[in-house]
Amino acid sequence: MNQPPHDAARESALLEGCERALEQARRGPLGANPRVGAALLSPSGELLVTGFHRGARTPHAEADALLAARERGLDVHGATCIVTLEPCAHAGRTPSCARTLIDAGVARVLYAVQDPHDIAANGGALLRDAGIDARLWSDALPGSVEGDLTARAAELNRRWFQATRESRPFVTAKIAHTLDGYVAAADGTNAWITGEGARAEGHALRSTVDAIAVGTGTARADDPALTARDAHGRLAARQPRRVVIGESPLEPHSRLAKATHGPEHARPLLYRTRDIRAVFENLRAEHGVEHLLLEGGPRLISAALTLDLVDDLWIHEAPTLLGAGTPAVTGLGIGTLENRLDFDIVPESLHVSGSDLLFHAIPRARQQTPTKGE
Amino acid sequence: MNQPPHDAARESALLEGCERALEQARRGPLGANPRVGAALLSPSGELLVTGFHRGARTPHAEADALLAARERGLDVHGATCIVTLEPCAHAGRTPSCARTLIDAGVARVLYAVQDPHDIAANGGALLRDAGIDARLWSDALPGSVEGDLTARAAELNRRWFQATRESRPFVTAKIAHTLDGYVAAADGTNAWITGEGARAEGHALRSTVDAIAVGTGTARADDPALTARDAHGRLAARQPRRVVIGESPLEPHSRLAKATHGPEHARPLLYRTRDIRAVFENLRAEHGVEHLLLEGGPRLISAALTLDLVDDLWIHEAPTLLGAGTPAVTGLGIGTLENRLDFDIVPESLHVSGSDLLFHAIPRARQQTPTKGE
């Protein structure tokens, strides 16, 4: 209140930059990488450009913003970069963001949350060693608003941080169900509950994840190929690893069973167990799976939900009523409303595709620590 | 193709007007009145204003557009009015639209669909008697596009026309359920599945409908007041008629039972029958109910769905999983996917309210004539 007007304007520009960075971050997909947004301000506090991370194998948010600035011929020398996550320090799929920011000549970097990922961490230190004023939002913004902004940045990737801590992939569970919650009619028919648009989006996601898993029940009932295909049935260039989890064997003539005799990289991974946490950990440790898509059936997805292993629920809802059939989830052991599993819809993801409703929903933070065991 | 450029421009302006009128119509609510949109074009074909009908007790689309023109000081003399439904000829809650258009001095009125409602019909004839060039879109637009445009206008109010033909109210069925289709947990707890925002929207709709109906099961289980209230619990100025349908009696100390001793206009109507089609017809014929809201329970709503008596499904979906409980609909007698009940989401209605997902869905046209009897 008693600050000189110049500082008030500067502060207001920073807060606006934080809001824009958060807004950008929410545009990114849920998956192998965290959702991150960035905003570049000129030395006088003017918003230059924004950027966000579009998912694995695309530029990080800071790089995306710098790229946008270069395309528009904007001078970023002496600029302030506001970003929702600490810039990474290691060069992996993309160059280190800390290095990119140093090379670009920015004067100041404000990041909301420290990167919890061991390899990438310490981007802040690298920036400071290069003489850049790099600090957390909590060290740069007024306390009255900083807490809320930082909390929103942390919430963006709460489940990604959790998956990282638990040494397992980020898990997306896809459910294609009717308005009344069924994935198949009473006689088992389920082709197709959702329409072509939804199926095309499903295949698009398949081509970005590292692995797709189904339970043995679904493998037997649907005989799926679990490949990523385009509208003409052609295989996508990038194929996910195929995973089958459960105690029953595959049908010998099923597509997945046949693929076990194919080339090594395309062989399905068969886990004859019900310990899905151990499977998920193994998929990350042994097969580099950072984003796992669960495509059913209800038993596998329900087991993952019960163990709090679903980071992202991807709902494909057909505006259809059946009144009876196979429920999308089952056996959660919930007897009363108070014990329900709550999610938050990702509003940016909500849309109608063909006739169907598609959206992502993230598990709401639970009060208690989830059970770790079986 | 061989028309002179002047006519091509005129035709293009008319088509644009039709599109805008359709777009406007979709903004209107489903209910007692049809959804109608209008566009006014200047004599030279320029789009002046648009308008739409916001529901019972508000101006019709043509009047809304003329009002908008007056507010902006636009001259509508000699204008063309494009409207998605034949202007009404009778002065009821609002003045006759045909008369309003005549008084405003428009030269031409193009309407998509004839009004099937006996009292209001013949607005077209009234306009022609006054020397106005009033005609159907099918008589004014090129055949190549007219069919599609007229079909879209008819589809807007397909269920309203059906309710009118069947001499019953337009029926909205509200379902507040979880992502997996339950309206209550396994132990019967259901307060509250959806949040405050959704409940506030529910009360807002209650204050616009003519009646709310529940089955006796819901009356006994929930002891509802069935009144329209604001966020502070205060009664809205306009209250719907309360209706209970079913063979069981009311609990003597329930709120609805007590109200049967209250003032005549506020007494619940009790129908001790399962013949809901007869109840609906009686509500319209004897009590002037043009828009009926079904609020449950699952048995009443499922019965109405089975008899094809639901014109509008209003879904309040909480992003919550229970895995077990009371299903939102039941006993539809559907054994295989092919016999499912399909709906079309009204995209304009889709939104997140608090944490919940709200949208309207309209029954898709069925191939066969629905069963009329029990």
XYZ file of C-alpha atoms in Angstrom:
748
model
C 0.000 0.000 0.000
C 2.838 2.410 0.879
C 5.051 1.363 -2.023
C 5.984 3.955 -4.653
C 3.829 3.848 -7.823
C 6.668 2.516 -9.953
C 6.936 -0.630 -7.820
C 3.168 -1.050 -7.783
C 3.121 -1.097 -11.597
C 6.039 -3.539 -11.642
C 4.273 -5.797 -9.146
C 1.048 -5.678 -11.108
C 2.960 -6.674 -14.273
C 4.537 -9.631 -12.429
C 1.179 -10.830 -11.154
C -0.310 -10.563 -14.626
C 2.670 -12.564 -15.927
C 2.046 -15.292 -13.319
C -1.643 -15.499 -14.299
C -0.757 -15.778 -17.976
C 1.851 -18.469 -17.275
C -0.713 -20.481 -15.269
C -3.305 -20.054 -18.017
C -0.788 -21.297 -20.581
C 0.191 -24.284 -18.432
C -3.415 -25.476 -18.314
C -3.386 -25.746 -22.117
C -0.836 -28.536 -21.961
C -1.731 -32.207 -21.920
C -1.574 -34.497 -18.902
C 1.060 -37.153 -19.386
C 4.733 -38.098 -19.197
C 5.772 -34.495 -18.574
C 4.414 -31.860 -16.185
C 2.129 -29.112 -17.449
C 4.176 -25.890 -17.585
C 3.487 -22.373 -18.815
C 5.775 -19.350 -19.229
C 5.489 -15.611 -19.843
C 8.264 -13.238 -20.927
C 8.145 -9.626 -19.727
C 10.263 -6.801 -21.166
C 12.593 -4.932 -18.766
C 9.858 -2.301 -18.412
C 7.284 -4.957 -17.456
C 5.444 -5.273 -20.749
C 4.139 -8.753 -21.627
C 6.130 -9.907 -24.673
C 5.033 -13.508 -25.335
C 3.771 -16.618 -23.595
C 4.475 -20.283 -24.138
C 3.537 -23.704 -22.877
C 4.672 -27.295 -23.030
C 2.674 -29.426 -25.463
C 3.880 -32.773 -24.101
C 6.768 -35.207 -24.515
C 9.003 -34.607 -27.538
C 8.022 -30.921 -27.865
C 9.819 -27.799 -26.534
C 9.525 -26.942 -22.855
C 7.473 -23.871 -21.936
C 10.450 -21.493 -21.601
C 11.834 -22.614 -24.971
C 8.376 -22.290 -26.512
C 8.106 -18.688 -25.289
C 11.625 -17.806 -26.492
C 10.810 -19.356 -29.868
C 7.648 -17.241 -30.099
C 9.675 -14.122 -29.260
C 12.256 -14.910 -31.943
C 9.526 -15.534 -34.539
C 8.082 -12.109 -33.814
C 11.517 -10.465 -33.793
C 11.191 -9.385 -30.147
C 14.260 -8.502 -28.088
C 14.394 -10.623 -24.923
C 17.654 -9.202 -23.649
C 17.210 -8.243 -19.984
C 13.706 -9.758 -19.950
C 11.998 -11.488 -17.022
C 10.859 -15.067 -17.571
C 7.954 -16.166 -15.375
C 7.449 -19.916 -15.363
C 5.250 -22.299 -13.387
C 8.020 -24.878 -12.722
C 11.768 -24.591 -12.108
C 13.626 -24.635 -15.458
C 15.339 -27.948 -16.086
C 19.145 -28.215 -15.891
C 19.741 -31.274 -18.025
C 19.787 -31.608 -21.770
C 17.520 -34.535 -22.674
C 14.941 -34.685 -25.424
C 15.248 -30.881 -25.612
C 18.181 -28.630 -24.594
C 18.343 -27.627 -20.915
C 15.984 -24.727 -20.303
C 18.384 -23.090 -17.860
C 21.052 -23.008 -20.594
C 18.553 -21.732 -23.196
C 17.521 -18.901 -20.863
C 21.165 -17.992 -20.134
C 21.998 -17.937 -23.845
C 18.953 -15.798 -24.590
C 20.210 -13.157 -22.177
C 17.220 -12.911 -19.847
C 17.971 -11.031 -16.627
C 15.493 -12.623 -14.275
C 13.682 -15.952 -13.891
C 10.787 -16.418 -11.470
C 9.551 -19.975 -11.025
C 6.608 -21.165 -8.956
C 7.654 -24.627 -7.831
C 10.949 -26.486 -7.511
C 11.417 -29.379 -9.875
C 11.205 -32.574 -7.803
C 12.696 -34.673 -10.564
C 16.286 -35.560 -9.577
C 17.891 -35.404 -13.006
C 16.359 -32.122 -14.060
C 16.645 -30.327 -10.737
C 18.922 -27.407 -9.901
C 18.099 -25.332 -12.921
C 17.660 -22.464 -10.464
C 21.228 -22.893 -9.167
C 22.623 -23.071 -12.706
C 20.870 -19.802 -13.568
C 22.141 -18.082 -10.423
C 25.713 -19.262 -11.161
C 25.387 -17.515 -14.514
C 24.469 -14.271 -12.755
C 20.746 -14.402 -13.422
C 18.360 -13.316 -10.690
C 16.509 -16.663 -10.416
C 14.104 -17.187 -7.535
C 10.862 -18.753 -6.445
C 7.592 -16.803 -6.762
C 7.473 -16.949 -2.974
C 10.681 -14.826 -2.871
C 9.491 -12.331 -5.467
C 5.784 -11.715 -5.021
C 3.834 -10.052 -2.215
C 2.753 -12.577 0.423
C -0.920 -11.639 0.046
C -1.209 -13.256 -3.381
C 1.865 -15.461 -3.653
C 0.429 -18.373 -1.665
C -2.580 -18.763 -3.930
C -0.536 -18.482 -7.142
C 2.072 -21.003 -5.977
C -0.661 -23.405 -4.820
C -2.305 -23.233 -8.239
C 1.029 -23.960 -9.931
C 1.624 -26.944 -7.622
C -1.921 -28.263 -8.156
C -1.371 -28.316 -11.937
C 1.104 -31.156 -11.514
C 0.100 -32.639 -8.159
C -0.496 -36.067 -9.665
C 2.618 -35.890 -11.833
C 4.719 -35.146 -8.735
C 2.997 -38.051 -6.953
C 3.738 -40.481 -9.804
C 7.381 -39.309 -9.831
C 7.687 -39.787 -6.059
C 6.191 -43.260 -6.358
C 8.657 -44.233 -9.161
C 5.853 -45.224 -11.519
C 4.463 -43.839 -14.804
C 1.817 -41.134 -14.936
C -1.347 -43.210 -15.379
C -4.275 -42.192 -17.587
C -7.359 -44.432 -17.336
C -9.697 -44.191 -20.297
C -13.348 -45.074 -19.778
C -15.809 -45.076 -22.689
C -19.237 -45.381 -21.131
C -22.884 -44.459 -21.494
C -24.589 -41.618 -19.663
C -25.704 -44.164 -17.072
C -22.218 -45.564 -16.580
C -22.132 -48.776 -18.614
C -19.275 -49.966 -20.817
C -21.338 -52.793 -22.347
C -25.001 -53.803 -22.634
C -26.505 -56.668 -20.638
C -25.543 -59.193 -23.347
C -21.940 -57.920 -23.448
C -22.213 -55.959 -26.723
C -19.996 -52.880 -26.636
C -19.110 -52.082 -30.290
C -19.396 -49.150 -30.398
C -20.607 -47.179 -27.431
C -18.800 -44.027 -28.502
C -18.496 -42.679 -32.044
C -15.755 -42.221 -34.612
C -14.589 -38.849 -33.306
C -13.956 -40.230 -29.836
C -12.221 -43.304 -31.248
C -9.948 -41.106 -33.379
C -8.995 -39.097 -30.291
C -8.336 -42.379 -28.494
C -5.946 -43.491 -31.213
C -4.234 -40.089 -31.146
C -3.554 -40.513 -27.431
C -2.339 -44.090 -27.978
C 0.336 -42.715 -30.339
C 1.689 -40.385 -27.626
C 1.778 -42.702 -24.588
C 4.635 -45.109 -23.864
C 2.419 -48.096 -23.099
C -1.188 -49.287 -23.084
C -2.364 -51.836 -20.536
C -5.481 -53.987 -20.394
C -6.568 -56.710 -18.012
C -6.739 -60.315 -19.171
C -10.554 -60.170 -19.090
C -10.593 -57.416 -21.715
C -7.864 -59.154 -23.711
C -10.092 -62.261 -23.871
C -13.414 -60.494 -24.440
C -12.386 -57.900 -27.035
C -9.273 -59.449 -28.649
C -7.779 -55.943 -29.019
C -4.752 -55.074 -31.164
C -3.841 -52.146 -28.842
C -2.142 -50.335 -31.709
C -2.389 -46.645 -32.583
C -4.104 -46.274 -35.960
C -5.399 -43.441 -38.127
C -8.930 -43.093 -39.540
C -7.994 -45.418 -42.423
C -6.721 -48.136 -40.082
C -3.083 -47.408 -40.922
C -0.576 -47.840 -38.092
C 0.787 -44.633 -36.587
C 4.548 -44.050 -36.829
C 4.959 -44.327 -33.060
C 3.440 -47.349 -31.331
C 2.976 -47.785 -27.585
C 4.290 -50.845 -25.791
C 1.412 -53.293 -25.210
C 0.858 -54.641 -21.710
C -1.514 -57.302 -20.387
C -2.005 -57.657 -16.634
C -3.774 -60.498 -14.823
C -3.617 -64.098 -13.804
C -5.370 -65.744 -16.764
C -3.382 -66.696 -19.871
C -4.028 -65.119 -23.285
C -6.226 -66.958 -25.778
C -3.635 -68.737 -28.005
C -5.136 -67.384 -31.255
C -5.702 -63.819 -30.034
C -3.943 -60.895 -31.709
C -1.894 -60.197 -28.600
C -0.833 -63.852 -28.263
C 0.273 -63.908 -31.914
C 2.318 -60.744 -31.371
C 4.360 -62.516 -28.690
C 6.086 -64.315 -31.571
C 6.752 -61.072 -33.463
C 9.716 -58.670 -33.361
C 11.039 -58.108 -29.840
C 10.164 -54.379 -29.561
C 6.546 -55.077 -30.562
C 5.982 -58.021 -28.223
C 3.314 -57.496 -25.587
C 4.546 -57.525 -22.009
C 2.597 -60.098 -20.028
C 2.407 -59.700 -16.257
C 0.801 -62.762 -14.639
C -0.009 -60.987 -11.366
C -2.601 -58.802 -9.691
C -0.009 -56.587 -8.001
C -0.512 -53.671 -10.345
C 1.631 -51.262 -8.330
C 4.603 -53.581 -8.825
C 3.759 -53.851 -12.544
C 3.641 -50.073 -12.910
C 6.980 -49.658 -11.113
C 8.525 -52.328 -13.303
C 7.192 -50.685 -16.472
C 8.973 -47.480 -15.537
C 12.185 -48.997 -14.229
C 12.688 -51.686 -16.867
C 10.895 -50.355 -19.912
C 11.128 -46.576 -19.550
C 7.347 -46.159 -19.486
C 6.593 -42.627 -18.260
C 2.999 -42.421 -19.470
C 0.748 -45.449 -19.201
C -2.753 -45.642 -20.645
C -5.168 -48.069 -18.990
C -7.896 -49.037 -21.442
C -9.858 -51.478 -19.293
C -11.531 -53.484 -18.303
C -13.547 -52.355 -15.313
C -11.651 -54.653 -12.933
C -8.192 -53.354 -13.819
C -9.311 -49.719 -13.730
C -11.241 -50.189 -10.498
C -8.209 -51.839 -8.868
C -6.005 -48.925 -9.948
C -8.563 -46.422 -8.630
C -8.762 -48.210 -5.289
C -4.966 -48.075 -4.927
C -4.944 -44.369 -5.921
C -2.860 -45.191 -8.981
C -4.972 -43.282 -11.519
C -3.600 -39.795 -12.144
C -5.968 -38.795 -14.920
C -9.390 -40.165 -15.767
C -10.165 -39.690 -19.461
C -13.889 -39.928 -19.924
C -15.596 -40.651 -23.239
C -19.278 -40.408 -22.498
C -21.903 -41.388 -25.042
C -25.284 -39.636 -24.562
C -26.967 -43.005 -24.445
C -28.982 -44.899 -21.851
C -28.957 -48.658 -21.362
C -30.490 -49.079 -17.923
C -28.455 -52.258 -17.380
C -25.108 -53.753 -18.409
C -21.465 -53.889 -17.350
C -20.615 -50.951 -15.051
C -17.538 -48.874 -15.938
C -16.144 -49.286 -12.432
C -16.990 -51.821 -9.800
C -15.930 -53.140 -6.432
C -14.538 -49.875 -5.104
C -15.820 -50.911 -1.690
C -17.685 -47.641 -1.183
C -20.833 -48.058 0.888
C -21.770 -44.492 1.701
C -21.619 -41.140 -0.109
C -19.005 -39.712 2.240
C -16.422 -42.230 1.014
C -16.864 -41.404 -2.663
C -13.892 -40.792 -4.974
C -13.990 -37.153 -6.082
C -12.404 -35.746 -9.213
C -11.975 -32.302 -10.713
C -12.929 -31.855 -14.329
C -10.205 -30.177 -16.416
C -12.406 -27.470 -17.986
C -9.993 -26.877 -20.875
C -10.399 -30.523 -21.902
C -14.212 -30.569 -22.018
C -15.646 -30.826 -25.522
C -18.172 -32.614 -27.695
C -16.632 -34.935 -30.307
C -19.225 -36.207 -32.769
C -22.105 -37.013 -30.414
C -19.912 -37.805 -27.431
C -18.718 -35.847 -24.458
C -14.971 -35.998 -23.758
C -13.101 -34.658 -20.765
C -10.249 -35.297 -18.388
C -10.765 -35.429 -14.624
C -8.041 -35.401 -11.979
C -8.447 -37.141 -8.609
C -9.106 -34.541 -5.941
C -6.482 -34.492 -3.173
C -7.496 -37.021 -0.522
C -7.423 -36.174 3.156
C -5.591 -39.334 4.166
C -2.494 -40.991 2.786
C -3.637 -43.676 0.372
C -3.002 -47.321 1.196
C 0.270 -48.322 -0.382
C -0.152 -52.081 -0.326
C -2.530 -54.454 -2.027
C -24.974 -20.384 -61.049
C -26.310 -18.381 -64.017
C -28.064 -15.803 -61.865
C -26.957 -12.173 -62.120
C -24.500 -11.039 -59.413
C -27.117 -8.888 -57.723
C -29.346 -11.895 -57.034
C -26.359 -13.961 -55.937
C -25.509 -11.334 -53.310
C -29.148 -11.164 -52.211
C -29.308 -14.945 -51.922
C -26.082 -15.071 -49.967
C -27.502 -12.445 -47.554
C -30.674 -14.520 -47.071
C -28.681 -17.669 -46.346
C -26.530 -15.797 -43.865
C -29.742 -14.512 -42.238
C -31.097 -18.064 -41.945
C -27.872 -19.257 -40.329
C -27.944 -16.413 -37.837
C -31.605 -17.037 -37.011
C -30.843 -20.734 -36.382
C -27.837 -19.823 -34.261
C -30.002 -17.451 -32.208
C -32.750 -20.055 -31.777
C -30.300 -22.504 -30.212
C -29.598 -19.961 -27.474
C -33.145 -20.292 -26.187
C -34.169 -22.684 -23.428
C -36.087 -25.912 -23.901
C -39.503 -25.686 -22.278
C -43.102 -24.543 -22.570
C -42.382 -22.595 -25.760
C -40.487 -23.561 -28.913
C -36.940 -22.336 -29.486
C -37.083 -19.579 -32.110
C -34.535 -17.189 -33.591
C -34.904 -14.231 -35.942
C -32.723 -11.983 -38.087
C -33.678 -8.638 -39.652
C -32.108 -7.648 -42.975
C -32.211 -4.151 -44.460
C -33.830 -3.731 -47.909
C -30.333 -3.932 -49.368
C -29.638 -7.225 -47.595
C -27.481 -5.962 -44.733
C -27.870 -7.787 -41.403
C -29.441 -5.295 -38.974
C -30.100 -7.231 -35.768
C -30.910 -10.698 -34.467
C -33.170 -11.885 -31.699
C -34.314 -15.020 -29.932
C -36.981 -16.227 -27.552
C -35.777 -16.603 -23.962
C -38.712 -18.735 -22.806
C -42.231 -18.310 -21.449
C -43.169 -14.771 -20.328
C -40.478 -13.111 -22.488
C -40.791 -11.556 -25.984
C -40.949 -13.825 -29.011
C -37.924 -13.868 -31.328
C -39.386 -11.415 -33.875
C -40.337 -8.967 -31.115
C -36.913 -9.395 -29.540
C -35.201 -8.502 -32.828
C -37.501 -5.494 -33.424
C -36.803 -4.318 -29.871
C -33.051 -4.582 -30.495
C -33.448 -2.559 -33.702
C -35.425 0.150 -31.906
C -32.832 0.334 -29.112
C -30.124 0.926 -31.697
C -32.243 3.425 -33.620
C -32.259 1.284 -36.780
C -34.884 1.764 -39.479
C -36.732 -1.506 -40.146
C -39.098 -0.090 -42.757
C -39.052 -2.378 -45.795
C -36.822 -4.888 -43.973
C -36.863 -8.675 -44.352
C -37.522 -10.699 -41.220
C -36.075 -14.220 -41.283
C -37.459 -16.431 -38.538
C -37.198 -20.139 -37.706
C -40.931 -20.604 -36.968
C -44.106 -19.077 -38.421
C -44.934 -15.857 -36.545
C -47.857 -16.328 -34.163
C -51.237 -14.779 -34.964
C -52.770 -14.604 -31.506
C -52.140 -12.112 -28.734
C -51.438 -14.114 -25.584
C -48.745 -13.468 -22.998
C -47.125 -11.207 -25.622
C -48.727 -9.354 -28.567
C -49.179 -11.322 -31.800
C -45.923 -11.364 -33.717
C -47.707 -11.069 -37.054
C -49.313 -7.819 -35.855
C -46.022 -6.525 -34.452
C -44.272 -7.178 -37.778
C -47.093 -5.457 -39.732
C -46.959 -2.416 -37.446
C -43.173 -2.239 -37.770
C -43.499 -1.943 -41.552
C -41.354 -4.895 -42.618
C -41.775 -5.834 -46.282
C -40.992 -9.509 -46.198
C -41.147 -12.391 -43.712
C -39.463 -15.726 -44.371
C -40.230 -18.499 -41.902
C -38.766 -22.002 -41.794
C -41.581 -24.079 -40.361
C -45.348 -23.696 -40.009
C -46.627 -23.321 -36.466
C -48.449 -26.553 -35.602
C -50.125 -25.008 -32.575
C -53.813 -24.437 -33.448
C -54.346 -21.166 -31.587
C -51.221 -19.456 -32.814
C -51.312 -20.695 -36.396
C -52.016 -18.664 -39.522
C -49.619 -15.837 -38.744
C -48.423 -16.273 -42.328
C -51.926 -15.699 -43.706
C -52.415 -12.633 -41.504
C -49.169 -11.160 -42.813
C -50.101 -11.870 -46.453
C -53.531 -10.246 -45.928
C -51.657 -7.132 -44.815
C -49.702 -7.122 -48.075
C -46.490 -8.507 -46.692
C -44.538 -11.033 -48.766
C -44.649 -13.846 -46.184
C -43.522 -17.312 -47.216
C -41.755 -20.455 -46.133
C -37.988 -20.796 -46.551
C -38.788 -23.594 -48.988
C -40.491 -21.007 -51.255
C -37.709 -18.456 -51.007
C -34.373 -20.234 -50.912
C -32.530 -22.285 -53.519
C -33.413 -25.968 -53.295
C -29.783 -27.005 -52.871
C -29.562 -25.575 -49.355
C -33.179 -25.050 -48.309
C -33.799 -28.660 -47.292
C -30.941 -28.705 -44.811
C -31.821 -25.317 -43.308
C -35.512 -26.197 -42.906
C -34.619 -29.574 -41.396
C -32.392 -27.873 -38.838
C -35.186 -25.469 -37.924
C -37.647 -28.355 -37.535
C -35.161 -30.379 -35.453
C -34.823 -27.490 -32.983
C -38.378 -28.079 -31.820
C -39.004 -31.688 -32.827
C -39.802 -32.710 -29.269
C -41.887 -29.579 -28.622
C -43.990 -30.372 -31.700
C -44.344 -33.970 -30.488
C -45.507 -32.887 -27.014
C -48.011 -30.489 -28.642
C -49.347 -33.239 -30.910
C -49.682 -35.572 -27.929
C -51.621 -32.923 -25.912
C -49.193 -33.123 -23.001
C -46.624 -30.767 -21.449
C -43.056 -30.528 -22.658
C -41.270 -32.822 -20.192
C -37.812 -32.156 -18.767
C -36.333 -34.978 -16.674
C -33.568 -33.891 -14.323
C -31.015 -36.474 -13.238
C -28.273 -35.602 -10.725
C -25.870 -38.508 -10.802
C -22.253 -39.520 -10.398
C -19.842 -40.148 -13.246
C -20.699 -43.833 -12.946
C -24.448 -43.242 -13.080
C -25.600 -43.448 -9.464
C -28.103 -41.142 -7.761
C -27.376 -42.527 -4.287
C -24.699 -44.613 -2.566
C -25.241 -48.238 -1.560
C -26.665 -47.188 1.828
C -29.072 -44.717 0.213
C -27.182 -41.530 1.095
C -27.612 -38.905 -1.639
C -27.161 -35.498 0.044
C -25.491 -34.022 -1.872
C -24.173 -35.668 -4.985
C -23.943 -32.387 -6.887
C -22.765 -29.060 -5.499
C -24.295 -25.673 -4.725
C -23.943 -24.269 -8.225
C -25.914 -27.135 -9.745
C -28.557 -26.909 -7.017
C -28.941 -23.167 -7.633
C -29.480 -23.841 -11.340
C -32.006 -26.515 -10.395
C -33.969 -24.021 -8.307
C -33.801 -21.467 -11.125
C -35.419 -23.978 -13.484
C -38.043 -24.873 -10.874
C -39.123 -21.227 -10.840
C -39.757 -21.264 -14.604
C -41.630 -24.564 -15.031
C -45.364 -24.959 -14.475
C -45.108 -28.113 -12.381
C -42.623 -30.485 -10.748
C -43.404 -34.173 -10.421
C -41.837 -36.902 -8.300
C -42.761 -40.515 -7.739
C -44.064 -41.668 -4.382
C -40.784 -43.468 -3.700
C -38.836 -40.202 -3.870
C -41.550 -38.403 -1.889
C -41.114 -40.984 0.893
C -37.313 -41.254 0.759
C -36.369 -37.577 0.456
C -39.403 -35.750 1.936
C -38.887 -32.946 -0.615
C -40.560 -29.519 -0.445
C -40.446 -29.185 -4.271
C -40.371 -25.419 -3.994
C -38.193 -22.980 -5.952
C -35.810 -21.232 -3.569
C -32.853 -18.858 -3.820
C -29.375 -19.391 -2.345
C -30.620 -18.141 1.043
C -33.538 -20.566 1.119
C -36.097 -17.846 0.353
C -39.062 -18.862 -1.787
C -39.012 -17.587 -5.389
C -41.880 -15.316 -6.462
C -43.184 -17.911 -8.896
C -43.757 -21.433 -7.603
C -44.419 -24.531 -9.712
C -47.397 -26.767 -9.059
C -46.273 -29.820 -7.087
C -47.234 -33.260 -8.363
C -46.797 -36.727 -6.856
C -47.384 -39.793 -9.027
C -47.658 -43.404 -7.837
C -49.735 -45.927 -6.030
C -48.370 -45.548 -2.498
C -49.829 -42.889 -0.175
C -47.756 -39.965 1.152
C -46.223 -40.224 4.614
C -48.751 -38.351 6.789
C -46.121 -36.059 8.363
C -44.210 -35.330 5.156
C -43.909 -31.780 3.826
C -45.992 -32.628 0.787
C -48.726 -34.260 2.917
C -48.893 -31.179 5.162
C -49.221 -28.940 2.100
C -52.393 -30.777 1.090
C -54.096 -28.845 3.928
C -52.688 -25.504 2.749
C -54.085 -22.907 0.334
C -55.713 -24.475 -2.722
C -53.232 -23.143 -5.332
C -50.283 -24.538 -3.376
C -51.744 -27.981 -2.734
C -49.819 -30.854 -4.311
C -51.687 -32.791 -6.961
C -51.701 -36.470 -6.058
C -52.192 -39.014 -8.829
C -52.644 -42.533 -7.411
C -51.842 -44.270 -10.690
C -48.980 -45.567 -12.787
C -50.480 -44.355 -16.052
C -48.140 -41.426 -16.412
C -49.216 -40.542 -19.940
C -52.754 -39.980 -18.634
C -51.354 -37.923 -15.745
C -49.349 -35.734 -18.131
C -52.382 -35.184 -20.396
C -54.491 -34.293 -17.373
C -51.880 -31.848 -16.095
C -52.028 -29.980 -19.389
C -55.798 -30.144 -19.930
C -56.932 -29.453 -16.363
C -54.086 -27.480 -14.840
C -52.540 -25.646 -17.788
C -49.147 -27.285 -17.291
C -47.090 -26.661 -20.432
C -43.670 -27.449 -18.971
C -43.282 -30.287 -16.507
C -40.089 -31.060 -14.611
C -39.566 -34.656 -13.482
C -37.178 -34.733 -10.546
C -37.171 -38.454 -9.817
C -36.926 -41.033 -8.709
C -35.349 -43.496 -11.086
C -38.585 -45.484 -11.471
C -40.700 -42.505 -12.569
C -38.023 -41.199 -14.941
C -37.324 -44.652 -16.366
C -41.053 -45.195 -16.972
C -41.291 -41.855 -18.783
C -38.208 -42.711 -20.874
C -39.638 -46.101 -21.820
C -42.877 -44.455 -23.005
C -40.872 -41.822 -24.962
C -42.369 -39.085 -22.788
C -39.099 -37.327 -21.934
C -38.435 -34.395 -24.280
C -35.336 -33.066 -22.575
C -32.901 -34.821 -20.274
C -31.194 -32.350 -17.958
C -28.041 -33.946 -16.628
C -26.207 -32.805 -13.518
C -23.126 -34.967 -13.370
C -20.807 -34.961 -10.385
C -17.199 -35.998 -11.187
C -17.422 -38.652 -8.512
C -17.206 -42.429 -8.483
C -19.145 -44.717 -6.166
C -18.821 -48.105 -7.863
C -22.183 -49.171 -6.428
C -25.514 -47.607 -5.428
C -28.906 -46.676 -6.853
C -28.726 -46.362 -10.656
C -30.143 -43.175 -12.215
C -32.307 -45.193 -14.593
C -33.389 -48.765 -14.407
C -35.667 -51.307 -15.963
C -35.580 -49.886 -19.486
C -35.761 -53.448 -20.770
C -32.707 -52.987 -22.999
C -30.692 -56.189 -23.381
C -28.368 -55.336 -26.243
C -26.498 -52.247 -27.422
C -28.537 -51.897 -30.606
C -31.669 -51.097 -28.583
C -30.078 -48.283 -26.582
C -31.787 -44.918 -26.121
C -29.707 -42.291 -27.905
C -29.678 -38.580 -27.146
C -28.046 -35.529 -28.645
C -26.209 -33.202 -26.310
C -27.251 -29.544 -26.700
C -23.728 -28.100 -27.054
C -24.846 -24.589 -26.057
C -26.028 -25.958 -22.702
C -22.788 -27.733 -21.751
C -20.918 -26.099 -18.885
C -19.151 -26.711 -15.590
C -20.991 -25.338 -12.543
C -18.848 -25.507 -9.421
C -17.324 -28.971 -9.796
C -20.236 -30.441 -11.735
C -20.973 -30.930 -15.391
C -24.380 -29.700 -16.580
C -25.985 -30.212 -19.962
C -29.241 -30.853 -21.746
C -29.711 -33.824 -24.078
C -32.589 -34.348 -26.498
C -33.836 -37.833 -27.456
C -32.617 -38.666 -30.930
C -35.408 -39.345 -33.430
C -36.333 -43.026 -33.205
C -36.757 -45.125 -36.319
C -40.050 -46.615 -35.228
C -43.183 -45.013 -33.853
C -42.989 -45.241 -30.093
C -45.494 -47.385 -28.236
C -48.380 -45.196 -27.230
C -49.909 -47.370 -24.529
C -48.671 -48.661 -21.203
